[in-house]
Tab-separated table of C-alpha atoms in Angstrom:
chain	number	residue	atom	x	y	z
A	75	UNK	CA	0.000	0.000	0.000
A	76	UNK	CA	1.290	3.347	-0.744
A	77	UNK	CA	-0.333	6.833	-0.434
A	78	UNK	CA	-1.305	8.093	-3.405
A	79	UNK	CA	-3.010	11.924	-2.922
A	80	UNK	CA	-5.292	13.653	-4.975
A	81	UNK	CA	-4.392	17.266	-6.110
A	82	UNK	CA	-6.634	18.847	-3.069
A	83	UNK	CA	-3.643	18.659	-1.155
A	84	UNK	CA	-2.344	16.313	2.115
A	85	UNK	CA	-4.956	16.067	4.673
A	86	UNK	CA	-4.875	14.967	8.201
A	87	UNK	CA	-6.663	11.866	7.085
A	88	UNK	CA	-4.023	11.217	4.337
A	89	UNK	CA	-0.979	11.921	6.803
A	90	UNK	CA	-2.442	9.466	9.364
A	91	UNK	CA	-2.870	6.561	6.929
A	92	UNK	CA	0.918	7.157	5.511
A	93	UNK	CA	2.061	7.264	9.584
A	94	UNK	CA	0.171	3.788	9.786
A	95	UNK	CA	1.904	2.206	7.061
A	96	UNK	CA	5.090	3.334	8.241
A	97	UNK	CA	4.616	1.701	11.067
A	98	UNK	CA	3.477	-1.180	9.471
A	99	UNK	CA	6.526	-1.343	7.636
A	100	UNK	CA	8.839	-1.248	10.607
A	101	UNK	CA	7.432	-3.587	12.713
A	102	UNK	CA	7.233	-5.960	10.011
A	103	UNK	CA	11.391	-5.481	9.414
A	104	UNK	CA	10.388	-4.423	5.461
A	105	UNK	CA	12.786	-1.694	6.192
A	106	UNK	CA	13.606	-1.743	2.234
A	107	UNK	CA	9.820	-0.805	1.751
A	108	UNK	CA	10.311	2.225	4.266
A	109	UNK	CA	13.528	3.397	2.917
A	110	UNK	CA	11.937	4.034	-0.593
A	111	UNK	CA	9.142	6.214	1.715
A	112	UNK	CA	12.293	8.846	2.281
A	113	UNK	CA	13.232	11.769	-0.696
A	114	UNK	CA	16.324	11.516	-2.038
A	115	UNK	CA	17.061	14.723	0.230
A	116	UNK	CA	15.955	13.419	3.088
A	117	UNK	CA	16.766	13.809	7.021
A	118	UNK	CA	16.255	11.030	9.746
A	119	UNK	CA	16.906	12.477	13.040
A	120	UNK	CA	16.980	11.325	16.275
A	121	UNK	CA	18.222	14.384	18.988
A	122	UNK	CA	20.195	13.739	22.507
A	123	UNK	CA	17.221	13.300	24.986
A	124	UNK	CA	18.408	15.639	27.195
A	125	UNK	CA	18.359	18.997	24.689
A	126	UNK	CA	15.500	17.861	22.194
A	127	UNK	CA	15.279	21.086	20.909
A	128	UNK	CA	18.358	21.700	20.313
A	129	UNK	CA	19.939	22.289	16.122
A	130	UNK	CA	22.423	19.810	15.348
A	131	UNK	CA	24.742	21.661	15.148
A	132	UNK	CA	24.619	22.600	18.334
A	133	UNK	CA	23.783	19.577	20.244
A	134	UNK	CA	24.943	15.890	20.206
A	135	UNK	CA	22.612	13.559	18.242
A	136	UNK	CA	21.796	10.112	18.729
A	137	UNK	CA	20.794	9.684	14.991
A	138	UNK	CA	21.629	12.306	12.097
A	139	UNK	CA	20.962	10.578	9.097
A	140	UNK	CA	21.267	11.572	5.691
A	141	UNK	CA	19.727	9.221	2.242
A	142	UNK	CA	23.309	7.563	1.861
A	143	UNK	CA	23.701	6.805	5.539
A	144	UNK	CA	19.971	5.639	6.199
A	145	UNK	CA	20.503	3.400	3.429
A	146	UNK	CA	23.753	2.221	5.014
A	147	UNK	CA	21.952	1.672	8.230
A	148	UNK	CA	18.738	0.344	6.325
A	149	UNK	CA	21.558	-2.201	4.623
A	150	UNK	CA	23.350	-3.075	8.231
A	151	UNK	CA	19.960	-3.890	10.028
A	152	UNK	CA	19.063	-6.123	7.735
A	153	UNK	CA	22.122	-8.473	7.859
A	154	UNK	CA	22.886	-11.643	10.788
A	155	UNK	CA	25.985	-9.246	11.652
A	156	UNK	CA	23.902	-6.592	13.066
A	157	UNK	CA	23.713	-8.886	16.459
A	158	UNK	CA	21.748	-5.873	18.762
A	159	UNK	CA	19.225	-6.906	15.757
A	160	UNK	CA	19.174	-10.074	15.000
A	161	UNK	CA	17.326	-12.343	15.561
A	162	UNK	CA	15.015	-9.161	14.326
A	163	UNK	CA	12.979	-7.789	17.774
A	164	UNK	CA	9.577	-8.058	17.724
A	165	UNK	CA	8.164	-4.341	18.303
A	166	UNK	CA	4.725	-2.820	18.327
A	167	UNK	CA	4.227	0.977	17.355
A	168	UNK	CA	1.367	3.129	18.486
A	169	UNK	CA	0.832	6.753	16.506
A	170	UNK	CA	-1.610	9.419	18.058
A	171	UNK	CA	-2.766	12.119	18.346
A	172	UNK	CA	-1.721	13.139	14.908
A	173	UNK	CA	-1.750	16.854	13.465
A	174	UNK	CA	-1.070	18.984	10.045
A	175	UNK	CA	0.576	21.855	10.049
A	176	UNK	CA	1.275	24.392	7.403
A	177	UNK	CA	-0.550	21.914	4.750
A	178	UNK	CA	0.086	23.100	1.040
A	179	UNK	CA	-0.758	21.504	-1.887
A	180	UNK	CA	2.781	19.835	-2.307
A	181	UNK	CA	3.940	19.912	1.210
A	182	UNK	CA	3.276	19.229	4.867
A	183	UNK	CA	4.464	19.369	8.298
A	184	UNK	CA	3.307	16.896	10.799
A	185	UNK	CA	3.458	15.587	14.112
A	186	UNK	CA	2.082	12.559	15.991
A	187	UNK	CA	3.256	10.881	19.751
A	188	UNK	CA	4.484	7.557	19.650
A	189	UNK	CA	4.913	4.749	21.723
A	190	UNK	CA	7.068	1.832	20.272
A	191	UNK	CA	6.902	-1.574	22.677
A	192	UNK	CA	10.089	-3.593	21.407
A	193	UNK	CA	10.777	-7.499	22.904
A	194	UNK	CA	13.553	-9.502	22.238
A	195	UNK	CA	15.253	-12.063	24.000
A	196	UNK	CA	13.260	-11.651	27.252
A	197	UNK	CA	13.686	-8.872	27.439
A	198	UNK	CA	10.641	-5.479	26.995
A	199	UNK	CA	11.386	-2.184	26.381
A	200	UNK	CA	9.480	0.816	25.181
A	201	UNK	CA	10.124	4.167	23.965
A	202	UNK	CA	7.973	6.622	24.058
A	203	UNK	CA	8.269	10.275	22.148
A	204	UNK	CA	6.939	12.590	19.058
A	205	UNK	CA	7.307	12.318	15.706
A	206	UNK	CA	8.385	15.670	13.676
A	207	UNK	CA	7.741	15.245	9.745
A	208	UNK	CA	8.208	17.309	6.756
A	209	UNK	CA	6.036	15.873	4.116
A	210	UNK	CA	6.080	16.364	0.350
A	211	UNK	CA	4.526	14.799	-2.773
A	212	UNK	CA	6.412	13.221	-5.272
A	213	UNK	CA	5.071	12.177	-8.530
A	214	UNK	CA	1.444	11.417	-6.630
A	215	UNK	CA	2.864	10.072	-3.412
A	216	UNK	CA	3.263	10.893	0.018
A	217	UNK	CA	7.125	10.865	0.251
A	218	UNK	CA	9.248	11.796	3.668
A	219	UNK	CA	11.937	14.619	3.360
A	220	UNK	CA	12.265	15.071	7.456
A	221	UNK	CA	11.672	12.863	10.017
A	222	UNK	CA	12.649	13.490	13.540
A	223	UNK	CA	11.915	11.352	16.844
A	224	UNK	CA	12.103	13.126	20.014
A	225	UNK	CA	12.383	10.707	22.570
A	226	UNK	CA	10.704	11.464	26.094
A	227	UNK	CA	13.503	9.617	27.923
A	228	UNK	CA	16.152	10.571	30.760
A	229	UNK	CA	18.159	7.770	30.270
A	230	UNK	CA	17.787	4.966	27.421
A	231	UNK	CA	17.076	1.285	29.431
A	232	UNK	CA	18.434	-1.328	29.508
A	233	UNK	CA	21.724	-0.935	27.362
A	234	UNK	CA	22.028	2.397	26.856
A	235	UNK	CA	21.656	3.058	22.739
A	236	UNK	CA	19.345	2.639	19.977
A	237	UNK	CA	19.424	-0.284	17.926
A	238	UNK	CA	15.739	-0.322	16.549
A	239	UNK	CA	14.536	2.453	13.760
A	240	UNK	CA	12.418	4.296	15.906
C-alpha cells in the first residue's frame, strides 16, 4: 500500500494513513519498503534526549541521518551481523494524536506521539516520544523529506543506545 493523494492537497486523514503504514513497515522489518518512503534529500533524526530542541549543530545527536547513511543503516539492520538486531525484535508501534501543520498543496508538516513496545530475547522495552515530519509529494505520493523522533527519555534502558529504527 502506498499513499497516493489527490491534487486537493495532504490532509490529516491522508498523513495518518501514511504514519500507519510506516509503522506497518517497521514492525514488520520491510525496512527496504520504508527506505523508498524517504526523498532523495531526506533527514532522519533522532536528537540527545536531554536537549531535544536543540539544532544539530549545536547539540549531540543520537541519529543524524542523511539518504546515503539511512541506506547504510537500512543495509546493516538487515544483515545476521547486526547482532543488537538479529534475531530481528519483535516491536509494536502506536501513533496518536496526529496533526497537520502548514498543509500546502505539495507539502506538509506533521506531528504525531508515539509509543514503540520492542521485545527480544526476554527482554521489553518501550520508547515513548513525538514524531516531527516534513512531508512532500512526489510524482502522486506521500514521500518523507524530514523525520525526527524526540524521545521522552532521561536515560535509554536497559543498554544504553538505539538499535531499533524508531
Amino acid at each position: 500500500m502506498t499513499a497516493a493523494v489527490t491534487n486537493a492537497g495532504l490532509t490529516r486523514s491522508d498523513v495518518e494513513d501514511f504514519l500507519y503504514h510506516e509503522a506497518a513497515l517497521l514492525d514488520d522489518w520491510r525496512l527496504e519498503e520504508w527506505l523508498d518512503l524517504f526523498t532523495l534529500d531526506c533527514l532522519y533524526e533522532v536528537p540527545a534526549s536531554d536537549r531535544p530542541q536543540c539544532a544539530p549543530e549545536d547539540s549531540f545527536s543520537l541519529i543524524h541521518d542523511r539518504r546515503p547513511m539511512l541506506e547504510q543503516r537500512v543495509i546493516r539492520l538487515s544483515k545476521p551481523t547486526a547482532h543488537a538486531e538479529f534475531p530481528h525484535s519483535r516491536t509494536r508501534r502506536m501513533i496518536s494524536n496526529v496533526r497537520v501543520l502548514n498543509a500546502g498543496p505539495q507539502e506538509a508538516e506533521a506531528v504525531a506521539n508515539f509509543t514503540i513496545f520492542r521485545s527480544r530475547n526476554g527482554t521489553e522495552v518501550f520508547y515513548v516520544g513525538s514524531y516531527r515530519y516534513g512531508l512532500t509529494l512526489s510524482g502522486g505520493q506521500m514521500k518523507i523529506r524530514y523525520r525526527c523522533a524526540v524521545l521522552d527519555h532521561e536515560v535509554l534502558d536497559p543498554h544504553g543506545k538505539i538499535s531499533i529504527i524508531l
